[in-house]
PDB file of C-alpha atoms and ligand atoms in Angstrom:
ATOM      1  CA  MET F   1      96.950  79.321  38.400  1.00 49.00           C
ATOM      2  CA  SER F   2      97.291  82.970  39.484  1.00 52.00           C
ATOM      3  CA  GLN F   3      98.777  83.910  42.817  1.00 53.00           C
ATOM      4  CA  ASP F   4      96.984  86.119  45.378  1.00 54.00           C
ATOM      5  CA  PRO F   5      99.061  89.340  45.763  1.00 52.00           C
ATOM      6  CA  ALA F   6      97.804  90.033  49.296  1.00 50.00           C
ATOM      7  CA  ARG F   7      98.941  86.639  50.366  1.00 53.00           C
ATOM      8  CA  ASN F   8     102.374  87.118  49.002  1.00 54.00           C
ATOM      9  CA  CYS F   9     102.659  90.284  50.978  1.00 51.00           C
ATOM     10  CA  GLY F  10     101.727  88.488  54.178  1.00 53.00           C
ATOM     11  CA  GLU F  11     104.376  85.921  53.728  1.00 66.00           C
ATOM     12  CA  ALA F  12     107.100  88.621  53.557  1.00 75.00           C
ATOM     13  CA  GLY F  13     106.985  88.805  57.423  1.00 85.00           C
ATOM     14  CA  PHE F  14     108.788  91.477  59.437  1.00 87.00           C
ATOM     15  CA  THR F  15     112.205  92.892  58.550  1.00 92.00           C
ATOM     16  CA  LEU F  16     114.989  92.925  61.212  1.00 92.00           C
ATOM     17  CA  ILE F  17     114.640  96.740  61.479  1.00 93.00           C
ATOM     18  CA  GLU F  18     110.892  96.377  62.391  1.00 93.00           C
ATOM     19  CA  MET F  19     111.558  93.588  64.950  1.00 93.00           C
ATOM     20  CA  THR F  20     114.298  95.770  66.574  1.00 94.00           C
ATOM     21  CA  ILE F  21     111.933  98.697  66.732  1.00 94.00           C
ATOM     22  CA  ALA F  22     109.140  96.485  68.144  1.00 94.00           C
ATOM     23  CA  ILE F  23     111.514  95.000  70.874  1.00 95.00           C
ATOM     24  CA  LEU F  24     112.696  98.472  71.742  1.00 95.00           C
ATOM     25  CA  ILE F  25     109.059  99.810  72.368  1.00 95.00           C
ATOM     26  CA  LEU F  26     108.296  96.745  74.304  1.00 94.00           C
ATOM     27  CA  THR F  27     111.480  97.111  76.519  1.00 95.00           C
ATOM     28  CA  ILE F  28     110.656 100.836  77.200  1.00 94.00           C
ATOM     29  CA  GLY F  29     107.103  99.728  78.209  1.00 94.00           C
ATOM     30  CA  LEU F  30     108.406  97.123  80.600  1.00 95.00           C
ATOM     31  CA  LEU F  31     110.930  99.381  82.209  1.00 94.00           C
ATOM     32  CA  ALA F  32     108.108 101.901  82.777  1.00 93.00           C
ATOM     33  CA  THR F  33     105.934  99.283  84.366  1.00 94.00           C
ATOM     34  CA  ALA F  34     108.888  98.062  86.543  1.00 93.00           C
ATOM     35  CA  GLY F  35     109.408 101.688  87.714  1.00 92.00           C
ATOM     36  CA  ALA F  36     105.775 102.173  88.617  1.00 92.00           C
ATOM     37  CA  VAL F  37     105.624  98.891  90.480  1.00 92.00           C
ATOM     38  CA  THR F  38     109.018  99.781  92.468  1.00 90.00           C
ATOM     39  CA  TYR F  39     107.335 103.166  93.292  1.00 88.00           C
ATOM     40  CA  ALA F  40     104.139 101.528  94.419  1.00 90.00           C
ATOM     41  CA  LEU F  41     105.984  99.015  96.597  1.00 89.00           C
ATOM     42  CA  ALA F  42     108.000 101.809  98.245  1.00 87.00           C
ATOM     43  CA  ALA F  43     104.892 103.867  98.846  1.00 87.00           C
ATOM     44  CA  SER F  44     103.172 100.861 100.373  1.00 88.00           C
ATOM     45  CA  ASN F  45     106.195 100.022 102.599  1.00 88.00           C
ATOM     46  CA  MET F  46     106.256 103.764 103.825  1.00 91.00           C
ATOM     47  CA  SER F  47     102.543 103.697 104.482  1.00 92.00           C
ATOM     48  CA  ARG F  48     102.943 100.558 106.622  1.00 94.00           C
ATOM     49  CA  HIS F  49     105.691 102.117 108.646  1.00 95.00           C
ATOM     50  CA  VAL F  50     103.561 105.220 109.264  1.00 96.00           C
ATOM     51  CA  THR F  51     100.706 103.027 110.453  1.00 96.00           C
ATOM     52  CA  ASP F  52     103.014 100.985 112.713  1.00 96.00           C
ATOM     53  CA  ALA F  53     104.678 104.060 114.115  1.00 97.00           C
ATOM     54  CA  LYS F  54     101.273 105.549 115.033  1.00 97.00           C
ATOM     55  CA  LEU F  55     100.345 102.281 116.843  1.00 97.00           C
ATOM     56  CA  MET F  56     103.654 102.169 118.664  1.00 96.00           C
ATOM     57  CA  THR F  57     103.011 105.776 119.783  1.00 97.00           C
ATOM     58  CA  THR F  58      99.426 105.394 120.917  1.00 97.00           C
ATOM     59  CA  ALA F  59     100.144 102.039 122.587  1.00 96.00           C
ATOM     60  CA  VAL F  60     102.394 103.576 124.983  1.00 96.00           C
ATOM     61  CA  LEU F  61     100.245 106.596 125.693  1.00 96.00           C
ATOM     62  CA  GLU F  62      97.435 104.183 126.572  1.00 96.00           C
ATOM     63  CA  GLN F  63      99.569 102.113 128.611  1.00 96.00           C
ATOM     64  CA  MET F  64     100.178 105.027 131.014  1.00 95.00           C
ATOM     65  CA  GLN F  65      96.409 105.219 131.702  1.00 93.00           C
ATOM     66  CA  THR F  66      96.252 101.506 132.243  1.00 94.00           C
ATOM     67  CA  LEU F  67      99.228 101.517 134.628  1.00 94.00           C
ATOM     68  CA  ARG F  68      97.534 104.250 136.707  1.00 93.00           C
ATOM     69  CA  ASN F  69      94.077 102.789 136.591  1.00 92.00           C
ATOM     70  CA  ALA F  70      95.315  99.124 137.443  1.00 91.00           C
ATOM     71  CA  GLY F  71      97.444 100.563 140.231  1.00 91.00           C
ATOM     72  CA  GLN F  72     100.579  98.894 138.740  1.00 92.00           C
ATOM     73  CA  LEU F  73     102.360 102.243 139.059  1.00 94.00           C
ATOM     74  CA  THR F  74     101.299 105.119 141.258  1.00 93.00           C
ATOM     75  CA  PHE F  75     100.746 108.481 139.667  1.00 93.00           C
ATOM     76  CA  GLY F  76     104.018 109.582 141.158  1.00 93.00           C
ATOM     77  CA  GLN F  77     105.847 106.666 139.651  1.00 95.00           C
ATOM     78  CA  ILE F  78     104.494 107.537 135.989  1.00 96.00           C
ATOM     79  CA  ALA F  79     107.624 109.671 135.372  1.00 95.00           C
ATOM     80  CA  ASN F  80     111.014 109.648 133.597  1.00 95.00           C
ATOM     81  CA  ALA F  81     114.140 108.303 135.380  1.00 93.00           C
ATOM     82  CA  GLY F  82     115.250 110.767 138.055  1.00 93.00           C
ATOM     83  CA  ALA F  83     111.804 112.265 138.594  1.00 92.00           C
ATOM     84  CA  VAL F  84     110.026 109.257 140.007  1.00 94.00           C
ATOM     85  CA  ASP F  85     108.185 109.672 143.425  1.00 92.00           C
ATOM     86  CA  ASN F  86     108.118 106.060 144.964  1.00 94.00           C
ATOM     87  CA  SER F  87     106.853 107.399 148.279  1.00 91.00           C
ATOM     88  CA  ASP F  88     103.311 105.888 148.014  1.00 86.00           C
ATOM     89  CA  ALA F  89     104.453 102.775 146.037  1.00 90.00           C
ATOM     90  CA  THR F  90     104.777  99.256 147.327  1.00 90.00           C
ATOM     91  CA  THR F  91     107.172  98.383 144.478  1.00 90.00           C
ATOM     92  CA  PRO F  92     109.841 100.817 143.477  1.00 92.00           C
ATOM     93  CA  PHE F  93     110.054 101.874 139.969  1.00 93.00           C
ATOM     94  CA  ALA F  94     113.193 103.441 138.228  1.00 91.00           C
ATOM     95  CA  GLY F  95     111.210 105.354 135.682  1.00 93.00           C
ATOM     96  CA  PHE F  96     110.940 105.559 131.840  1.00 95.00           C
ATOM     97  CA  SER F  97     114.158 106.522 129.734  1.00 91.00           C
ATOM     98  CA  THR F  98     114.166 109.866 128.118  1.00 92.00           C
ATOM     99  CA  ALA F  99     116.305 108.413 125.325  1.00 94.00           C
ATOM    100  CA  PHE F 100     115.148 106.816 122.066  1.00 96.00           C
ATOM    101  CA  GLU F 101     114.994 103.007 122.974  1.00 94.00           C
ATOM    102  CA  PRO F 102     114.377  99.969 120.857  1.00 95.00           C
ATOM    103  CA  VAL F 103     110.575  99.098 120.462  1.00 96.00           C
ATOM    104  CA  SER F 104     110.312  95.712 121.744  1.00 95.00           C
ATOM    105  CA  ILE F 105     107.460  93.389 121.014  1.00 92.00           C
ATOM    106  CA  VAL F 106     107.446  92.222 124.680  1.00 92.00           C
ATOM    107  CA  PRO F 107     107.477  94.414 127.851  1.00 93.00           C
ATOM    108  CA  GLY F 108     109.940  92.327 129.870  1.00 91.00           C
ATOM    109  CA  THR F 109     109.484  90.895 133.287  1.00 89.00           C
ATOM    110  CA  ASP F 110     107.974  94.198 134.596  1.00 90.00           C
ATOM    111  CA  GLY F 111     105.212  94.074 132.164  1.00 91.00           C
ATOM    112  CA  ILE F 112     105.775  97.743 131.332  1.00 94.00           C
ATOM    113  CA  TYR F 113     106.893  98.868 127.873  1.00 94.00           C
ATOM    114  CA  GLY F 114     109.549 101.493 127.608  1.00 92.00           C
ATOM    115  CA  THR F 115     111.731 100.291 130.581  1.00 91.00           C
ATOM    116  CA  PRO F 116     115.433  98.707 130.513  1.00 88.00           C
ATOM    117  CA  ASP F 117     114.202  95.275 130.785  1.00 90.00           C
ATOM    118  CA  ASP F 118     112.172  95.066 127.585  1.00 92.00           C
ATOM    119  CA  LEU F 119     114.553  93.051 125.592  1.00 92.00           C
ATOM    120  CA  SER F 120     115.902  90.987 128.480  1.00 91.00           C
ATOM    121  CA  ILE F 121     115.388  87.229 128.433  1.00 90.00           C
ATOM    122  CA  THR F 122     117.385  86.481 131.712  1.00 90.00           C
ATOM    123  CA  ALA F 123     118.250  88.661 134.540  1.00 89.00           C
ATOM    124  CA  GLY F 124     121.974  87.789 134.336  1.00 90.00           C
ATOM    125  CA  ALA F 125     124.256  86.808 137.155  1.00 91.00           C
ATOM    126  CA  ASP F 126     122.995  89.245 139.715  1.00 91.00           C
ATOM    127  CA  GLY F 127     119.445  88.148 139.313  1.00 89.00           C
ATOM    128  CA  ILE F 128     118.103  91.621 138.907  1.00 86.00           C
ATOM    129  CA  TRP F 129     116.186  92.520 135.720  1.00 85.00           C
ATOM    130  CA  GLY F 130     116.745  95.599 133.733  1.00 81.00           C
ATOM    131  CA  ASN F 131     120.407  96.312 134.424  1.00 85.00           C
ATOM    132  CA  ALA F 132     123.642  95.988 132.496  1.00 86.00           C
ATOM    133  CA  ASP F 133     124.275  92.267 133.003  1.00 90.00           C
ATOM    134  CA  ASP F 134     120.915  91.093 131.560  1.00 90.00           C
ATOM    135  CA  VAL F 135     121.122  88.781 128.667  1.00 90.00           C
ATOM    136  CA  ARG F 136     119.210  90.508 125.858  1.00 91.00           C
ATOM    137  CA  ASP F 137     117.564  89.347 122.747  1.00 93.00           C
ATOM    138  CA  ASN F 138     117.694  92.113 120.070  1.00 91.00           C
ATOM    139  CA  THR F 139     115.508  90.155 117.704  1.00 94.00           C
ATOM    140  CA  LEU F 140     112.618  91.160 120.102  1.00 94.00           C
ATOM    141  CA  ALA F 141     112.985  94.735 118.833  1.00 94.00           C
ATOM    142  CA  ARG F 142     111.342  96.081 115.594  1.00 94.00           C
ATOM    143  CA  PRO F 143     114.493  96.854 113.240  1.00 94.00           C
ATOM    144  CA  ASN F 144     115.054 100.529 112.644  1.00 94.00           C
ATOM    145  CA  PHE F 145     112.312 101.864 114.937  1.00 97.00           C
ATOM    146  CA  ALA F 146     112.951 103.622 118.189  1.00 97.00           C
ATOM    147  CA  ARG F 147     110.613 105.358 120.751  1.00 97.00           C
ATOM    148  CA  ARG F 148     111.060 108.008 123.415  1.00 97.00           C
ATOM    149  CA  ILE F 149     108.895 108.857 126.319  1.00 97.00           C
ATOM    150  CA  GLU F 150     108.910 112.287 127.724  1.00 97.00           C
ATOM    151  CA  ILE F 151     106.849 112.951 130.887  1.00 96.00           C
ATOM    152  CA  SER F 152     106.520 116.441 132.580  1.00 94.00           C
ATOM    153  CA  PHE F 153     104.185 118.308 134.840  1.00 88.00           C
ATOM    154  CA  LEU F 154     101.742 120.314 132.904  1.00 85.00           C
ATOM    155  CA  ASP F 155     102.172 124.021 133.789  1.00 80.00           C
ATOM    156  CA  GLY F 156     103.779 123.037 137.139  1.00 78.00           C
ATOM    157  CA  ASN F 157     100.591 121.172 138.285  1.00 80.00           C
ATOM    158  CA  ILE F 158     101.682 118.209 140.336  1.00 83.00           C
ATOM    159  CA  ASN F 159      98.394 116.421 139.700  1.00 89.00           C
ATOM    160  CA  LEU F 160      98.632 116.575 135.883  1.00 93.00           C
ATOM    161  CA  ARG F 161     101.169 114.925 133.704  1.00 94.00           C
ATOM    162  CA  LYS F 162     101.947 115.773 130.018  1.00 96.00           C
ATOM    163  CA  ILE F 163     103.232 112.577 128.128  1.00 97.00           C
ATOM    164  CA  VAL F 164     104.867 112.979 124.733  1.00 98.00           C
ATOM    165  CA  VAL F 165     105.785 109.768 123.003  1.00 98.00           C
ATOM    166  CA  THR F 166     107.845 110.046 119.794  1.00 98.00           C
ATOM    167  CA  THR F 167     108.335 107.072 117.469  1.00 98.00           C
ATOM    168  CA  ARG F 168     111.161 107.135 114.941  1.00 97.00           C
ATOM    169  CA  PHE F 169     110.902 105.026 111.821  1.00 97.00           C
ATOM    170  CA  PRO F 170     112.585 104.460 108.525  1.00 94.00           C
ATOM    171  CA  GLY F 171     111.498 106.482 105.525  1.00 89.00           C
ATOM    172  CA  GLN F 172     112.388 106.204 101.805  1.00 83.00           C
ATOM    173  CA  ASN F 173     115.929 106.304 100.610  1.00 82.00           C
ATOM    174  CA  GLY F 174     117.360 105.843 104.125  1.00 87.00           C
ATOM    175  CA  SER F 175     115.790 108.773 105.599  1.00 93.00           C
ATOM    176  CA  ILE F 176     114.354 108.754 109.218  1.00 95.00           C
ATOM    177  CA  TYR F 177     110.916 110.147 110.038  1.00 96.00           C
ATOM    178  CA  THR F 178     109.240 110.756 113.414  1.00 97.00           C
ATOM    179  CA  ILE F 179     105.694 110.698 114.691  1.00 97.00           C
ATOM    180  CA  ALA F 180     104.846 112.195 118.047  1.00 98.00           C
ATOM    181  CA  GLY F 181     101.688 111.785 120.159  1.00 97.00           C
ATOM    182  CA  THR F 182     100.727 113.743 123.270  1.00 97.00           C
ATOM    183  CA  SER F 183      98.327 112.850 126.023  1.00 96.00           C
ATOM    184  CA  TYR F 184      97.543 114.146 129.483  1.00 95.00           C
ATOM    185  CA  LEU F 185      97.206 112.152 132.632  1.00 94.00           C
ATOM    186  CA  ASN F 186      95.719 113.311 135.959  1.00 91.00           C
ATOM    187  CA  ASN F 187      95.982 111.975 139.403  1.00 90.00           C
ATOM    188  CA  ASP F 188      92.425 110.537 139.382  1.00 79.00           C
ATOM    189  CA  LEU F 189      91.489 107.040 138.481  1.00 63.00           C
ATOM    190  CA  ASN F 190      88.009 108.106 137.284  1.00 56.00           C
ATOM    191  CA  GLN F 191      89.130 110.511 134.540  1.00 55.00           C
ATOM    192  CA  ASN F 192      91.498 110.561 131.644  1.00 53.00           C
TER     193      ASN F 192
HETATM  194 CA1  LIG Z 201     109.783  96.468 130.672  1.00 77.52          CA
END
């Protein structure tokens, strides 16, 4: 009975060197795929941070209009600390900080985002919210994000405010990025 030469060839299998080369090629391919997946995840993460920072910026810009329209703050009170005019207000307001502050998921007892009581869960021994003895819960803040609110008179017009909100957020490789939004608010409930 004669043997099939082609079958003999098939039974010889792969040599060690062939297997080594095949594994090497497979490993290079897997490493390249892992690199692409890592890059895609980093890009996706960055994209999410940009979107969140934009929302954090516009949310505070829109809050200012709501505060004015709802009468929660008077036009004179929508200002940074030190520039607040409480003369027409029933409830005094200390003003918004000009520093970068943590971005809280809750506005605190005053219902206003961007004030010192945003992270407070109790008022502390003095019973006054938003001062140094408050008990704060830092887990209410979005980690590595911070926001600044700058309010000025536009061109010296006392009936027109310029509001610039800047949100700082984490970028790739430990870098920090910022997004800023500007809006204008006038002393008229019927307009923007
Ligand atoms: Ca607050």
